[in-house]
């Protein structure tokens, strides 16, 4: 019997990097709400008492960027200056420029060299799916997200009113013959007020956050580390600078599979860092759901300004019912891979992106997340005959 341990992590919506992602995507949503053809690349940085929003935008709408930033920070829970960071009294600096015309001519139809809507940047994107969970996601990252979301929920619903917005989860899952069997180690960092004892925090977190999520994967050998330094009072931007796109592994598959390196948040779907990653997940998930493989990783690569991908790669990790080379041909035949095709098929010109900015872009089967649909199963199953 082969055993190994794999670890993934997630963070709460109050983690500084995730605040930055949510601000960038909240701005993008408002741009798309006013003008669905808005193009944007928005970066947010947070530090002690300061929010800096920079990037490039092309739109017919108007967005009060500072107002959206403050509103987002307040919704997360930073609404009290006593905890070190507050929506009402932080400074907001906006440094936004127009989209480069050299990029614009490559992503606009009937302009540029190829006359089709080209990719908004060069790059390589990956998608992944496996049979570890009902959602066809790796267990370690899916459960990390669920635990991080619960850590935020028990703060907001006052079950644990002493908690503050910042927090992190790390789960080490033990596998037997590639299947998850138990949780070997659980790590929780939960920001709190200064009046609560470490012993109470540890007991409460295990009772109200860990056990309701971990369930059958806990045993008497599972190790727990809750606030391992002994104290987590100072948190959020005053303790750790936040930046858009710095949690790309949290956003995707928790270290399972490969990652192209580009982040998602703040980018409109003309940028294939985002849209092609969503399509790659959609392809991989439908492949696994249709029974063509037990694990599937998809790579798609693009050139800026060019519509068709440079390459498409399918890697089923030896679990494919059809050889990978044939699966690549099936992908090209059954799935739209141009930027315009992806945007139309997944209906990406909608203000749906703020929801993606916390607890993972993949694995949550929300109505807005069209890339999580399994609507190609019947078409793909015909290749098994």
Short mmCIF file of C-alpha atoms in Angstrom, two decimals:
data_model
loop_
_atom_site.label_atom_id
_atom_site.label_comp_id
_atom_site.label_asym_id
_atom_site.label_seq_id
_atom_site.Cartn_x
_atom_site.Cartn_y
_atom_site.Cartn_z
CA UNK A 1 0.00 0.00 0.00
CA UNK A 2 1.43 3.36 -1.05
CA UNK A 3 0.93 6.28 1.33
CA UNK A 4 1.75 9.95 1.01
CA UNK A 5 0.71 13.24 2.60
CA UNK A 6 -0.30 16.27 0.55
CA UNK A 7 -0.94 19.71 2.06
CA UNK A 8 -3.04 22.62 0.79
CA UNK A 9 -4.07 25.92 2.35
CA UNK A 10 -6.83 28.51 2.14
CA UNK A 11 -7.34 31.95 3.68
CA UNK A 12 -10.37 33.89 4.87
CA UNK A 13 -11.87 36.91 3.14
CA UNK A 14 -10.14 39.08 5.75
CA UNK A 15 -6.64 38.00 4.77
CA UNK A 16 -4.84 41.04 3.26
CA UNK A 17 -4.19 39.39 -0.11
CA UNK A 18 -7.83 38.37 -0.37
CA UNK A 19 -9.03 41.86 0.55
CA UNK A 20 -6.97 43.07 -2.41
CA UNK A 21 -8.48 40.45 -4.73
CA UNK A 22 -12.02 41.34 -3.64
CA UNK A 23 -11.48 45.06 -4.18
CA UNK A 24 -10.04 44.47 -7.66
CA UNK A 25 -12.93 42.20 -8.62
CA UNK A 26 -15.60 44.45 -7.07
CA UNK A 27 -14.33 47.28 -9.28
CA UNK A 28 -14.34 44.96 -12.30
CA UNK A 29 -17.93 43.91 -11.56
CA UNK A 30 -19.11 47.51 -11.49
CA UNK A 31 -17.32 48.24 -14.77
CA UNK A 32 -18.97 45.24 -16.44
CA UNK A 33 -22.34 46.14 -14.90
CA UNK A 34 -22.18 49.51 -16.67
CA UNK A 35 -20.37 48.40 -19.83
CA UNK A 36 -19.99 44.66 -20.39
CA UNK A 37 -17.21 45.25 -22.90
CA UNK A 38 -15.04 47.05 -20.34
CA UNK A 39 -11.42 45.99 -20.33
CA UNK A 40 -9.48 46.11 -17.09
CA UNK A 41 -6.33 45.06 -15.36
CA UNK A 42 -6.66 46.27 -11.76
CA UNK A 43 -4.12 45.80 -8.98
CA UNK A 44 -4.76 46.60 -5.32
CA UNK A 45 -2.18 46.96 -2.54
CA UNK A 46 -2.99 47.30 1.15
CA UNK A 47 -0.84 48.26 4.09
CA UNK A 48 -1.28 50.03 7.43
CA UNK A 49 -4.06 52.56 6.89
CA UNK A 50 -3.56 52.61 3.14
CA UNK A 51 -5.14 51.22 -0.02
CA UNK A 52 -3.50 51.78 -3.42
CA UNK A 53 -5.44 50.88 -6.58
CA UNK A 54 -3.58 50.97 -9.88
CA UNK A 55 -3.90 49.56 -13.36
CA UNK A 56 -5.44 50.13 -16.77
CA UNK A 57 -9.12 50.46 -17.71
CA UNK A 58 -11.08 51.03 -20.91
CA UNK A 59 -14.82 51.55 -20.39
CA UNK A 60 -17.85 53.64 -21.28
CA UNK A 61 -18.96 53.62 -17.65
CA UNK A 62 -17.89 55.54 -14.57
CA UNK A 63 -16.89 53.91 -11.30
CA UNK A 64 -16.25 55.54 -7.94
CA UNK A 65 -13.24 53.38 -7.22
CA UNK A 66 -12.53 54.66 -3.71
CA UNK A 67 -16.17 54.16 -2.68
CA UNK A 68 -16.17 50.54 -3.90
CA UNK A 69 -12.90 49.85 -2.08
CA UNK A 70 -14.26 51.17 1.22
CA UNK A 71 -17.56 49.33 0.81
CA UNK A 72 -15.75 46.05 0.15
CA UNK A 73 -13.48 46.49 3.18
CA UNK A 74 -16.51 47.23 5.38
CA UNK A 75 -18.41 44.16 4.15
CA UNK A 76 -15.45 41.96 5.05
CA UNK A 77 -15.54 43.24 8.61
CA UNK A 78 -12.89 45.93 8.88
CA UNK A 79 -15.30 48.55 10.19
CA UNK A 80 -13.69 49.41 13.49
CA UNK A 81 -10.50 51.42 13.83
CA UNK A 82 -9.77 49.68 17.13
CA UNK A 83 -8.68 46.52 15.26
CA UNK A 84 -6.03 48.43 13.32
CA UNK A 85 -7.69 48.86 9.93
CA UNK A 86 -11.00 50.48 9.05
CA UNK A 87 -12.95 51.17 5.85
CA UNK A 88 -13.88 54.66 7.04
CA UNK A 89 -10.47 56.05 7.89
CA UNK A 90 -7.96 54.28 5.64
CA UNK A 91 -6.44 56.34 2.85
CA UNK A 92 -7.31 55.35 -0.72
CA UNK A 93 -4.97 56.29 -3.58
CA UNK A 94 -6.14 55.68 -7.16
CA UNK A 95 -3.64 55.52 -10.03
CA UNK A 96 -5.58 54.29 -13.07
CA UNK A 97 -4.53 54.79 -16.69
CA UNK A 98 -6.15 53.90 -20.02
CA UNK A 99 -5.56 50.52 -21.62
CA UNK A 100 -2.62 50.57 -23.99
CA UNK A 101 -3.77 51.03 -27.62
CA UNK A 102 -1.19 48.40 -28.62
CA UNK A 103 -3.04 45.84 -26.51
CA UNK A 104 -6.47 47.12 -27.52
CA UNK A 105 -5.90 46.49 -31.21
CA UNK A 106 -5.11 42.86 -30.46
CA UNK A 107 -8.21 42.17 -28.38
CA UNK A 108 -10.80 44.09 -30.42
CA UNK A 109 -12.56 42.33 -33.28
CA UNK A 110 -11.91 43.64 -36.79
CA UNK A 111 -8.78 45.41 -35.63
CA UNK A 112 -5.16 44.38 -35.51
CA UNK A 113 -3.36 41.93 -37.75
CA UNK A 114 -5.75 38.95 -37.47
CA UNK A 115 -9.19 40.68 -37.43
CA UNK A 116 -10.43 38.34 -34.69
CA UNK A 117 -10.57 38.95 -30.96
CA UNK A 118 -7.15 37.84 -29.85
CA UNK A 119 -5.86 36.86 -26.44
CA UNK A 120 -5.27 39.79 -24.10
CA UNK A 121 -1.82 38.49 -23.25
CA UNK A 122 0.52 35.62 -23.95
CA UNK A 123 0.54 32.85 -21.40
CA UNK A 124 -0.18 29.27 -20.44
CA UNK A 125 -3.19 28.21 -18.39
CA UNK A 126 -4.09 24.99 -16.61
CA UNK A 127 -7.27 23.26 -15.51
CA UNK A 128 -7.60 20.21 -13.30
CA UNK A 129 -10.22 17.73 -12.09
CA UNK A 130 -10.15 14.44 -10.18
CA UNK A 131 -12.49 11.99 -8.49
CA UNK A 132 -11.48 12.73 -4.88
CA UNK A 133 -14.68 14.65 -4.11
CA UNK A 134 -18.22 15.07 -5.45
CA UNK A 135 -17.13 18.44 -6.84
CA UNK A 136 -14.29 16.71 -8.73
CA UNK A 137 -11.70 18.73 -6.81
CA UNK A 138 -8.73 17.63 -4.69
CA UNK A 139 -9.90 17.08 -1.11
CA UNK A 140 -7.08 19.04 0.52
CA UNK A 141 -7.93 22.36 -1.16
CA UNK A 142 -11.72 21.89 -1.19
CA UNK A 143 -11.83 21.16 2.54
CA UNK A 144 -9.39 24.01 3.25
CA UNK A 145 -11.79 26.41 1.53
CA UNK A 146 -14.79 25.07 3.41
CA UNK A 147 -12.99 25.41 6.72
CA UNK A 148 -11.81 28.95 5.92
CA UNK A 149 -15.34 29.93 4.93
CA UNK A 150 -16.67 28.48 8.18
CA UNK A 151 -14.05 30.41 10.16
CA UNK A 152 -15.47 33.59 8.64
CA UNK A 153 -19.07 32.45 9.15
CA UNK A 154 -18.75 31.82 12.91
CA UNK A 155 -17.26 35.31 13.24
CA UNK A 156 -20.05 36.98 11.30
CA UNK A 157 -22.94 35.08 12.91
CA UNK A 158 -21.49 35.78 16.39
CA UNK A 159 -20.98 32.13 17.31
CA UNK A 160 -17.40 33.20 18.12
CA UNK A 161 -17.78 36.99 18.45
CA UNK A 162 -14.19 37.49 19.60
CA UNK A 163 -12.80 36.52 16.18
CA UNK A 164 -11.48 39.15 13.76
CA UNK A 165 -11.39 38.99 9.96
CA UNK A 166 -7.91 37.62 9.23
CA UNK A 167 -7.35 33.87 9.16
CA UNK A 168 -5.69 30.92 7.45
CA UNK A 169 -6.24 27.17 7.18
CA UNK A 170 -3.72 24.47 6.24
CA UNK A 171 -4.65 20.81 5.90
CA UNK A 172 -2.32 17.84 5.44
CA UNK A 173 -4.24 14.92 3.93
CA UNK A 174 -2.93 11.36 4.05
CA UNK A 175 -3.50 9.38 0.85
CA UNK A 176 -3.50 5.63 0.34
CA UNK A 177 -2.98 4.51 -3.26
CA UNK A 178 -3.87 8.04 -4.48
CA UNK A 179 -7.15 8.17 -2.49
CA UNK A 180 -7.63 10.52 0.51
CA UNK A 181 -8.12 8.58 3.76
CA UNK A 182 -7.59 10.89 6.76
CA UNK A 183 -6.46 14.30 7.95
CA UNK A 184 -2.97 14.02 9.34
CA UNK A 185 -2.55 17.65 10.42
CA UNK A 186 -4.85 20.66 10.76
CA UNK A 187 -3.41 24.17 11.06
CA UNK A 188 -5.63 27.14 11.88
CA UNK A 189 -4.58 30.76 12.39
CA UNK A 190 -7.54 32.80 13.64
CA UNK A 191 -7.26 36.50 14.45
CA UNK A 192 -8.92 37.37 17.76
CA UNK A 193 -9.32 40.12 20.31
CA UNK A 194 -6.84 40.37 23.14
CA UNK A 195 -9.21 39.30 25.93
CA UNK A 196 -9.65 35.65 24.92
CA UNK A 197 -7.38 32.91 26.22
CA UNK A 198 -5.51 30.63 23.85
CA UNK A 199 -7.12 27.58 25.46
CA UNK A 200 -10.64 28.84 24.71
CA UNK A 201 -9.74 29.75 21.13
CA UNK A 202 -8.27 26.30 20.54
CA UNK A 203 -11.29 24.50 21.98
CA UNK A 204 -13.80 26.68 20.13
CA UNK A 205 -12.04 26.43 16.77
CA UNK A 206 -11.88 22.64 16.95
CA UNK A 207 -15.54 22.41 18.02
CA UNK A 208 -17.16 25.01 15.77
CA UNK A 209 -14.84 25.19 12.74
CA UNK A 210 -12.83 21.99 12.34
CA UNK A 211 -15.16 19.15 13.36
CA UNK A 212 -18.25 20.27 11.37
CA UNK A 213 -16.15 20.32 8.18
CA UNK A 214 -13.58 17.55 8.68
CA UNK A 215 -16.03 14.90 9.89
CA UNK A 216 -15.00 11.35 8.99
CA UNK A 217 -11.45 12.37 8.06
CA UNK A 218 -10.51 13.00 11.71
CA UNK A 219 -9.06 10.26 13.91
CA UNK A 220 -7.20 9.98 17.20
CA UNK A 221 -3.88 10.54 15.43
CA UNK A 222 -4.86 13.84 13.78
CA UNK A 223 -2.61 16.67 14.95
CA UNK A 224 -4.02 20.16 15.65
CA UNK A 225 -2.16 23.48 15.58
CA UNK A 226 -4.45 26.41 16.43
CA UNK A 227 -2.69 29.78 16.67
CA UNK A 228 0.63 28.03 17.05
CA UNK A 229 2.55 31.18 18.10
CA UNK A 230 0.14 31.59 21.01
CA UNK A 231 -1.33 34.92 19.92
CA UNK A 232 -2.89 36.45 16.78
CA UNK A 233 -4.32 39.83 17.82
CA UNK A 234 -2.65 42.06 15.26
CA UNK A 235 -3.72 41.00 11.79
CA UNK A 236 -4.97 42.26 8.45
CA UNK A 237 -3.07 44.91 6.45
CA UNK A 238 -1.24 46.40 9.49
CA UNK A 239 0.42 43.04 10.08
CA UNK A 240 0.89 41.82 6.50
CA UNK A 241 0.79 43.77 3.25
CA UNK A 242 -1.91 42.59 0.85
CA UNK A 243 -1.59 42.41 -2.92
CA UNK A 244 -3.85 41.30 -5.76
CA UNK A 245 -2.94 37.92 -7.23
CA UNK A 246 -0.62 36.67 -4.54
CA UNK A 247 -2.77 33.66 -3.61
CA UNK A 248 -2.87 31.95 -7.00
CA UNK A 249 -2.44 28.43 -5.60
CA UNK A 250 -5.21 29.07 -3.08
CA UNK A 251 -7.34 30.29 -5.99
CA UNK A 252 -6.87 27.13 -8.04
CA UNK A 253 -6.05 23.56 -6.91
CA UNK A 254 -3.98 23.93 -3.77
CA UNK A 255 -0.79 22.69 -5.39
CA UNK A 256 -2.36 19.74 -7.21
CA UNK A 257 -1.55 19.97 -10.90
CA UNK A 258 0.38 22.79 -12.55
CA UNK A 259 -0.16 26.56 -12.59
CA UNK A 260 0.71 28.93 -15.40
CA UNK A 261 1.59 31.77 -13.03
CA UNK A 262 -0.98 34.40 -13.98
CA UNK A 263 -3.55 35.53 -11.45
CA UNK A 264 -7.27 36.04 -12.10
CA UNK A 265 -8.61 38.90 -9.98
CA UNK A 266 -8.99 42.36 -11.48
CA UNK A 267 -8.79 41.04 -15.04
CA UNK A 268 -11.68 41.14 -17.49
CA UNK A 269 -12.30 37.93 -19.51
CA UNK A 270 -10.45 39.18 -22.60
CA UNK A 271 -7.39 38.29 -20.54
CA UNK A 272 -6.88 34.57 -20.99
CA UNK A 273 -5.13 34.29 -17.62
CA UNK A 274 -8.67 34.25 -16.33
CA UNK A 275 -11.01 33.08 -19.08
CA UNK A 276 -8.84 30.27 -20.45
CA UNK A 277 -8.18 28.98 -16.92
CA UNK A 278 -11.94 28.78 -16.44
CA UNK A 279 -12.30 26.94 -19.76
CA UNK A 280 -9.49 24.55 -18.85
CA UNK A 281 -11.27 23.67 -15.59
CA UNK A 282 -14.55 23.23 -17.51
CA UNK A 283 -12.89 20.85 -19.96
CA UNK A 284 -11.10 18.83 -17.28
CA UNK A 285 -14.22 18.54 -15.12
CA UNK A 286 -16.40 17.36 -17.98
CA UNK A 287 -13.74 14.87 -19.08
CA UNK A 288 -13.65 13.30 -15.61
CA UNK A 289 -17.42 13.49 -15.12
CA UNK A 290 -17.94 11.71 -18.45
CA UNK A 291 -15.66 8.86 -17.40
CA UNK A 292 -12.87 9.56 -19.89
CA UNK A 293 -10.36 9.72 -17.02
CA UNK A 294 -10.12 9.66 -13.23
CA UNK A 295 -7.73 12.61 -13.22
CA UNK A 296 -7.28 15.18 -15.93
CA UNK A 297 -5.04 18.20 -16.39
CA UNK A 298 -5.48 20.55 -19.34
CA UNK A 299 -2.96 23.10 -20.59
CA UNK A 300 -3.88 25.82 -23.10
CA UNK A 301 -1.35 28.40 -24.31
CA UNK A 302 -1.84 31.67 -26.23
CA UNK A 303 -0.09 34.52 -28.04
CA UNK A 304 -1.22 38.09 -27.42
CA UNK A 305 -3.47 39.30 -30.22
CA UNK A 306 -3.98 35.81 -31.71
CA UNK A 307 -7.31 33.99 -31.33
CA UNK A 308 -6.37 30.32 -31.67
CA UNK A 309 -4.26 28.74 -28.93
CA UNK A 310 -0.62 27.92 -29.56
CA UNK A 311 -1.06 24.50 -28.00
CA UNK A 312 -3.51 22.24 -26.19
CA UNK A 313 -2.26 19.47 -23.92
CA UNK A 314 -4.24 16.76 -22.12
CA UNK A 315 -2.57 14.78 -19.32
CA UNK A 316 -4.72 12.15 -17.62
CA UNK A 317 -1.90 10.95 -15.34
CA UNK A 318 -2.24 7.42 -16.65
CA UNK A 319 -5.95 7.20 -15.81
CA UNK A 320 -7.38 7.90 -19.27
CA UNK A 321 -9.77 5.47 -20.95
CA UNK A 322 -8.62 6.97 -24.26
CA UNK A 323 -5.03 7.95 -25.02
CA UNK A 324 -4.14 11.58 -24.31
CA UNK A 325 -3.29 12.41 -27.92
CA UNK A 326 -6.79 11.46 -29.03
CA UNK A 327 -8.27 13.41 -26.12
CA UNK A 328 -6.47 16.53 -27.36
CA UNK A 329 -8.25 16.19 -30.70
CA UNK A 330 -11.57 15.75 -28.88
CA UNK A 331 -10.94 18.93 -26.87
CA UNK A 332 -10.29 20.96 -30.01
CA UNK A 333 -13.38 19.53 -31.66
CA UNK A 334 -15.88 19.84 -28.79
CA UNK A 335 -14.81 22.97 -26.87
CA UNK A 336 -14.44 26.60 -28.02
CA UNK A 337 -10.89 27.74 -27.34
CA UNK A 338 -10.68 31.23 -28.84
CA UNK A 339 -11.15 34.13 -26.41
CA UNK A 340 -14.44 35.08 -28.02
CA UNK A 341 -15.62 31.47 -28.03
CA UNK A 342 -14.74 30.99 -24.36
CA UNK A 343 -16.38 34.27 -23.31
CA UNK A 344 -19.60 33.45 -25.16
CA UNK A 345 -19.81 29.80 -24.11
CA UNK A 346 -19.19 30.49 -20.41
CA UNK A 347 -21.13 33.79 -20.47
CA UNK A 348 -18.29 35.71 -18.88
CA UNK A 349 -19.46 39.26 -19.66
CA UNK A 350 -21.41 39.42 -16.40
CA UNK A 351 -20.63 41.00 -13.01
CA UNK A 352 -19.83 37.69 -11.31
CA UNK A 353 -16.22 38.13 -10.30
CA UNK A 354 -16.27 39.39 -6.72
CA UNK A 355 -17.73 36.01 -5.68
CA UNK A 356 -14.74 34.25 -7.21
CA UNK A 357 -12.25 36.24 -5.15
CA UNK A 358 -12.65 34.19 -1.95
CA UNK A 359 -12.68 30.46 -1.18
CA UNK A 360 -11.55 29.35 -4.61
CA UNK A 361 -12.48 29.95 -8.23
CA UNK A 362 -13.14 26.23 -8.68
CA UNK A 363 -15.21 23.60 -6.91
CA UNK A 364 -18.14 25.78 -5.86
CA UNK A 365 -21.11 24.90 -8.03
CA UNK A 366 -22.79 28.31 -7.96
CA UNK A 367 -25.17 29.30 -10.78
CA UNK A 368 -22.81 32.10 -11.81
CA UNK A 369 -19.82 29.77 -12.13
CA UNK A 370 -20.61 28.34 -15.54
CA UNK A 371 -17.20 26.65 -15.77
CA UNK A 372 -18.37 24.26 -13.04
CA UNK A 373 -21.23 22.89 -15.14
CA UNK A 374 -21.11 19.26 -16.31
CA UNK A 375 -23.14 19.80 -19.46
CA UNK A 376 -20.78 18.09 -21.91
CA UNK A 377 -21.05 14.62 -20.39
CA UNK A 378 -23.37 13.13 -23.00
CA UNK A 379 -21.30 14.50 -25.88
CA UNK A 380 -18.04 13.20 -24.43
CA UNK A 381 -19.37 9.77 -23.50
CA UNK A 382 -19.95 8.95 -27.15
CA UNK A 383 -16.17 8.70 -27.56
CA UNK A 384 -16.12 5.74 -25.16
CA UNK A 385 -18.24 3.58 -27.47
#
